[in-house]
């Protein structure tokens, strides 16, 4: 391991730790290749804080050299120190926690800060902690298990008549960001797929992601067609989409860009499905923000939430100005529109934006939650995330490299997955009985996606994960969450399955700030978490006795 | 169908509830209205309801001496309205005989409960004249020398809600009288203070003639009296009106001595006087003979809580109504909400109450007043008591709290609500009690297991605040209630509630006596009470019914659980101890007291 070269000071005694919800404590700080470990030095209290360095988004340090002035400036509690210099490191985490460490000795403080800065953003995936994490009660992911998409195909027998599992991408040669197995129309052979892939950005040709049992309609997703400035066509692409709707009179294309944006996209080689060549398909445009705009929105929101000033007069305005809730609103209403196309209007739909790795996944996931009761159980939801995010090639590593506190220049960061979790929370709040999982699950995922012991959210695609042997060498978060010891925490005690679609209200009056996440480190939120826990235990206890 | 339906697609407002056509629909349109005993039909009529959400809907309206009821006759749209006449604040004619445009001739009804109703009629033959006049007369009976519906109803309930609150019993529950505090009947004929109840608790050492002299120095004779006493530390919450200091800065030694008796009762070193008003308003009150306690009150400190007056609150709620009815503000919802200042007012009321509760639980006695001591004072004392005393967080206890701090101490319900009165613009009207209930709702959201009652109780209370079906909220004070024989001639709202308690119970209630609840009064943690203020908008409404159903089941499950638990405990089985430990309320394992951050700007 080469981590040691980044660690000049591994241990510091007599460090004071200040963190939310706890009184300050004094103890030993230790830096390892992946962790920051703080142990309370009080006898009898074995309190430890173990923080993944990966979780650290930003650090701020301030040192003061009081050498020679100690006699004048010795404040209580500091007097025992031998050196007069000290420093404070403020650690801002991706889970929005803020910690402060008072470290005696300027040099030690700078060393520690330097180690954290370097080790918290190592780029080399195979050096990351999931490759070292060895839980005792889990087996490693099996090498040759079925993918989530294959499992879905296997479970959805109704699909088999008209749809097939294609392994055209088995070597990731057709689409680097797709998994090896995808679901496509029976009538479309692999050669056609290869040609379609050339006509779609990043090779993301239309694949099935959801089959609606009630009426046999499907949701497809892809990237934009590469029509370009001179309106190129691709016969195979047209035929594939024709095969999707088969005999039906039409389908919908939900483009997550505005009609203006898609015109502009043509200049850079992208484009859209024009009416004249895809005459059975009706395009609907819904402009969704992603990328930088979304990241900046998150930054503003977190800034407003962590504003410690007592002057809260402008809180609601600040909340509004961050635009986060309007992104939530757009995502939910676009997903609602997609679900309406399929469930109410009875037609199949294709979703894409430009790359098809962000907003498309967001709204196809939400639409499935709205329509399909199977996705609303704990297992169903985790399966959905595996299919629609992990396997479908959401670039987690790029999107979640940094969060709201980072000072680093923005690159590919964008909190699309966090936005998904927020939208799911809104559904959960509006339909307290309909989802089988709890808020605790969403909170856990919101943390794990940025920094994790598990390999699930590593890399940007299946191909990258396979090249690094992520499956063989790390443990799977989703399986860990389903362990009997953990599972209970993530179940919704009020769950009552319904076959009905759950149509969210998307008026701003119906949407709320997800306080459980954004105000997580406040006393009030902690209290409500504990109350949820209490209620869960209560309901379980009543149920037990009623059964006995 | 040409394109996907509506809701997420445009501003298209179709969300009709489909209904199977029935041939005889029109005939039996009004057949399913169940009238209350004592409720009489006045008139019914074909009419068009201009629904802000569904557009014009044809149907029939029925007016009784209690309600306006409307049912649509179109087979494909079901719209039902059921509005107590008491909820009406204003009835106007809309358009004239020569108005052009469809449905431009009719009635416009403004309600007190965050909605308006518009009806259209045929223009020919003065078709609205009779309905307008009848509605006007019955909606505002007191303006027409008619009795309120509460005096006509013949409803019978197994439980008599008038027995919920007995002042002496409540004092006894608090441990009074004791050697520091005595119960006095000096006001039994309402001649000390005509807006106070007959039974009062005052310092043991104060003599009846002291009380009379203090009354002369307090606005409307509302002398400082005990509302609540802390069982352990004997600190008290005392309420009153402002002292009559005036421009000349008058002093009254009896008043000063009396406040010192309050302080002495539990050896508080410094008595804290919370003046609910902003300090500028308190100063301005001197011009009209009022004022506040100055330095002459030794051993006392005065703190202003900055809560605005009834006029500011009325305008604030009016602004809120403007952005939620009939159309909800879409594009700048949060900043519009902010500009109503409603949540900010809620915050100030709550944080004032938190300060009162915190002071008392730390062992110091407090005096609370505003100008007259019947609006902001009632909010502060009752909320502080709700935080301090878990009894008030039970279904019965909450009724007692309202009966005691609001009804018996003369919150002017008649003036603030304007029951049966046509003067819709009366400056005395103000949603002070609504604001209090909002604060309670905020607390129930922050402490989901601490209250025995549920949101439905709060909604029911607010509905009947206006309905005039029960005597509970009628009149301004006890003396007026006695004079009009409210207890004899009307039914109490608590009769309705306590005869069907399971509707109002919170399945997750975990009694924890002795726990003080400090809600967080920060804007970040307050929410708009959407299910009350925006409940008339069908598009905002959330799935209530399955949740209510589930809660009902849980309640049944809980009862069964408790029953079995009791059986097990009786039979002395070994499992019982295990069950008790794991589920029964256990103060030590439950979240500890919320030590509030008293950082609210003062």
Tab-separated table of C-alpha atoms in Angstrom, chain A residues 230-384:
chain	number	residue	atom	x	y	z
A	230	UNK	CA	-28.433	17.454	-42.077
A	231	UNK	CA	-31.107	15.272	-40.555
A	232	UNK	CA	-29.490	11.911	-40.979
A	233	UNK	CA	-31.739	8.868	-40.783
A	234	UNK	CA	-31.214	5.357	-39.644
A	235	UNK	CA	-33.638	2.843	-41.077
A	236	UNK	CA	-32.823	0.267	-38.416
A	237	UNK	CA	-33.551	2.750	-35.647
A	238	UNK	CA	-36.919	3.522	-37.180
A	239	UNK	CA	-37.679	-0.191	-37.549
A	240	UNK	CA	-36.678	-0.946	-33.986
A	241	UNK	CA	-39.039	1.673	-32.652
A	242	UNK	CA	-41.708	0.470	-35.043
A	243	UNK	CA	-41.264	-2.991	-33.609
A	244	UNK	CA	-41.709	-1.611	-30.101
A	245	UNK	CA	-45.214	-0.386	-30.734
A	246	UNK	CA	-45.961	-3.271	-33.055
A	247	UNK	CA	-49.581	-3.049	-34.060
A	248	UNK	CA	-50.454	-0.202	-31.759
A	249	UNK	CA	-51.428	3.144	-33.238
A	250	UNK	CA	-48.721	5.144	-31.526
A	251	UNK	CA	-46.107	5.641	-28.867
A	252	UNK	CA	-44.725	8.577	-26.967
A	253	UNK	CA	-41.195	9.866	-26.893
A	254	UNK	CA	-40.470	11.847	-23.777
A	255	UNK	CA	-37.460	13.994	-24.430
A	256	UNK	CA	-36.014	15.512	-21.257
A	257	UNK	CA	-34.900	18.570	-23.203
A	258	UNK	CA	-36.935	21.490	-24.487
A	259	UNK	CA	-37.803	21.648	-28.176
A	260	UNK	CA	-35.366	24.508	-28.482
A	261	UNK	CA	-32.591	22.508	-26.898
A	262	UNK	CA	-33.067	19.590	-29.251
A	263	UNK	CA	-32.787	21.882	-32.255
A	264	UNK	CA	-29.521	23.185	-30.871
A	265	UNK	CA	-28.330	19.649	-30.203
A	266	UNK	CA	-28.402	19.015	-33.965
A	267	UNK	CA	-25.555	21.454	-34.434
A	268	UNK	CA	-23.292	19.264	-32.339
A	269	UNK	CA	-24.395	16.085	-34.047
A	270	UNK	CA	-27.250	15.129	-31.784
A	271	UNK	CA	-30.910	15.510	-32.492
A	272	UNK	CA	-34.361	14.042	-32.146
A	273	UNK	CA	-36.785	11.675	-33.797
A	274	UNK	CA	-38.485	13.744	-36.453
A	275	UNK	CA	-42.171	13.367	-37.095
A	276	UNK	CA	-41.668	12.513	-40.759
A	277	UNK	CA	-39.529	9.446	-40.123
A	278	UNK	CA	-41.121	8.288	-36.896
A	279	UNK	CA	-44.720	9.023	-37.770
A	280	UNK	CA	-46.232	6.772	-35.121
A	281	UNK	CA	-44.299	8.443	-32.350
A	282	UNK	CA	-45.406	11.618	-30.640
A	283	UNK	CA	-42.662	13.642	-29.025
A	284	UNK	CA	-43.261	15.454	-25.726
A	285	UNK	CA	-40.607	17.795	-24.436
A	286	UNK	CA	-39.957	18.402	-20.784
A	287	UNK	CA	-36.906	20.422	-19.985
A	288	UNK	CA	-35.065	18.942	-17.031
A	289	UNK	CA	-31.989	20.473	-15.504
A	290	UNK	CA	-29.004	18.265	-14.909
A	291	UNK	CA	-25.282	18.575	-14.679
A	292	UNK	CA	-23.917	21.833	-13.427
A	293	UNK	CA	-27.251	23.562	-12.890
A	294	UNK	CA	-28.389	20.793	-10.596
A	295	UNK	CA	-25.118	20.740	-8.698
A	296	UNK	CA	-25.299	24.490	-8.187
A	297	UNK	CA	-28.840	24.180	-6.965
A	298	UNK	CA	-27.710	21.665	-4.369
A	299	UNK	CA	-24.885	23.942	-3.281
A	300	UNK	CA	-27.280	26.849	-2.777
A	301	UNK	CA	-29.727	24.708	-0.869
A	302	UNK	CA	-27.094	23.319	1.471
A	303	UNK	CA	-25.770	26.809	1.995
A	304	UNK	CA	-29.220	27.980	3.052
A	305	UNK	CA	-29.693	24.962	5.305
A	306	UNK	CA	-26.411	25.413	7.081
A	307	UNK	CA	-26.794	29.137	7.564
A	308	UNK	CA	-26.321	29.393	11.283
A	309	UNK	CA	-27.293	33.022	11.548
A	310	UNK	CA	-30.366	33.606	13.615
A	311	UNK	CA	-31.874	35.859	11.094
A	312	UNK	CA	-34.152	33.427	9.360
A	313	UNK	CA	-36.452	35.993	7.836
A	314	UNK	CA	-35.528	35.004	4.362
A	315	UNK	CA	-35.457	31.261	4.782
A	316	UNK	CA	-38.326	30.532	2.410
A	317	UNK	CA	-36.924	32.862	-0.221
A	318	UNK	CA	-33.566	31.223	0.045
A	319	UNK	CA	-35.162	27.839	-0.272
A	320	UNK	CA	-36.999	29.010	-3.356
A	321	UNK	CA	-33.905	30.611	-4.862
A	322	UNK	CA	-31.976	27.375	-4.615
A	323	UNK	CA	-34.562	25.967	-7.096
A	324	UNK	CA	-34.043	22.497	-5.650
A	325	UNK	CA	-37.733	21.967	-5.017
A	326	UNK	CA	-38.585	23.050	-8.519
A	327	UNK	CA	-36.203	20.382	-9.815
A	328	UNK	CA	-38.040	17.913	-7.621
A	329	UNK	CA	-41.291	19.161	-9.069
A	330	UNK	CA	-40.114	18.843	-12.676
A	331	UNK	CA	-38.778	15.346	-12.100
A	332	UNK	CA	-41.979	14.140	-10.457
A	333	UNK	CA	-44.247	15.726	-13.007
A	334	UNK	CA	-42.251	14.397	-15.956
A	335	UNK	CA	-42.341	10.961	-14.378
A	336	UNK	CA	-46.071	11.450	-13.845
A	337	UNK	CA	-46.451	12.309	-17.504
A	338	UNK	CA	-44.548	9.199	-18.517
A	339	UNK	CA	-46.696	7.045	-16.260
A	340	UNK	CA	-49.817	8.659	-17.670
A	341	UNK	CA	-48.756	7.791	-21.202
A	342	UNK	CA	-48.349	4.163	-20.239
A	343	UNK	CA	-50.970	3.559	-17.567
A	344	UNK	CA	-53.811	5.931	-18.423
A	345	UNK	CA	-53.346	6.442	-22.102
A	346	UNK	CA	-52.250	2.889	-22.771
A	347	UNK	CA	-49.268	3.494	-25.007
A	348	UNK	CA	-45.630	2.572	-24.919
A	349	UNK	CA	-43.039	5.242	-24.395
A	350	UNK	CA	-39.394	5.950	-25.087
A	351	UNK	CA	-37.432	8.222	-22.762
A	352	UNK	CA	-34.227	9.977	-23.520
A	353	UNK	CA	-32.372	13.263	-23.180
A	354	UNK	CA	-28.940	13.542	-24.672
A	355	UNK	CA	-26.700	10.920	-23.058
A	356	UNK	CA	-29.522	8.971	-21.512
A	357	UNK	CA	-27.584	8.301	-18.340
A	358	UNK	CA	-29.164	10.824	-15.980
A	359	UNK	CA	-32.644	12.307	-16.315
A	360	UNK	CA	-33.865	9.394	-18.417
A	361	UNK	CA	-33.011	7.024	-15.586
A	362	UNK	CA	-34.519	9.392	-13.061
A	363	UNK	CA	-37.918	9.544	-14.665
A	364	UNK	CA	-38.101	5.929	-15.773
A	365	UNK	CA	-37.385	4.921	-12.163
A	366	UNK	CA	-40.001	7.258	-10.741
A	367	UNK	CA	-42.586	6.233	-13.326
A	368	UNK	CA	-42.067	2.603	-12.369
A	369	UNK	CA	-42.577	3.426	-8.705
A	370	UNK	CA	-45.761	5.275	-9.573
A	371	UNK	CA	-47.202	2.412	-11.610
A	372	UNK	CA	-45.742	-0.833	-10.414
A	373	UNK	CA	-46.435	-2.177	-6.921
A	374	UNK	CA	-43.565	-4.669	-7.324
A	375	UNK	CA	-41.040	-1.822	-7.248
A	376	UNK	CA	-42.399	-0.508	-4.000
A	377	UNK	CA	-41.181	-3.278	-1.714
A	378	UNK	CA	-37.724	-3.063	-0.186
A	379	UNK	CA	-36.385	-5.815	-2.436
A	380	UNK	CA	-38.244	-4.475	-5.449
A	381	UNK	CA	-36.884	-0.987	-4.972
A	382	UNK	CA	-33.290	-2.141	-4.576
A	383	UNK	CA	-33.709	-4.311	-7.678
A	384	UNK	CA	-35.036	-1.295	-9.538
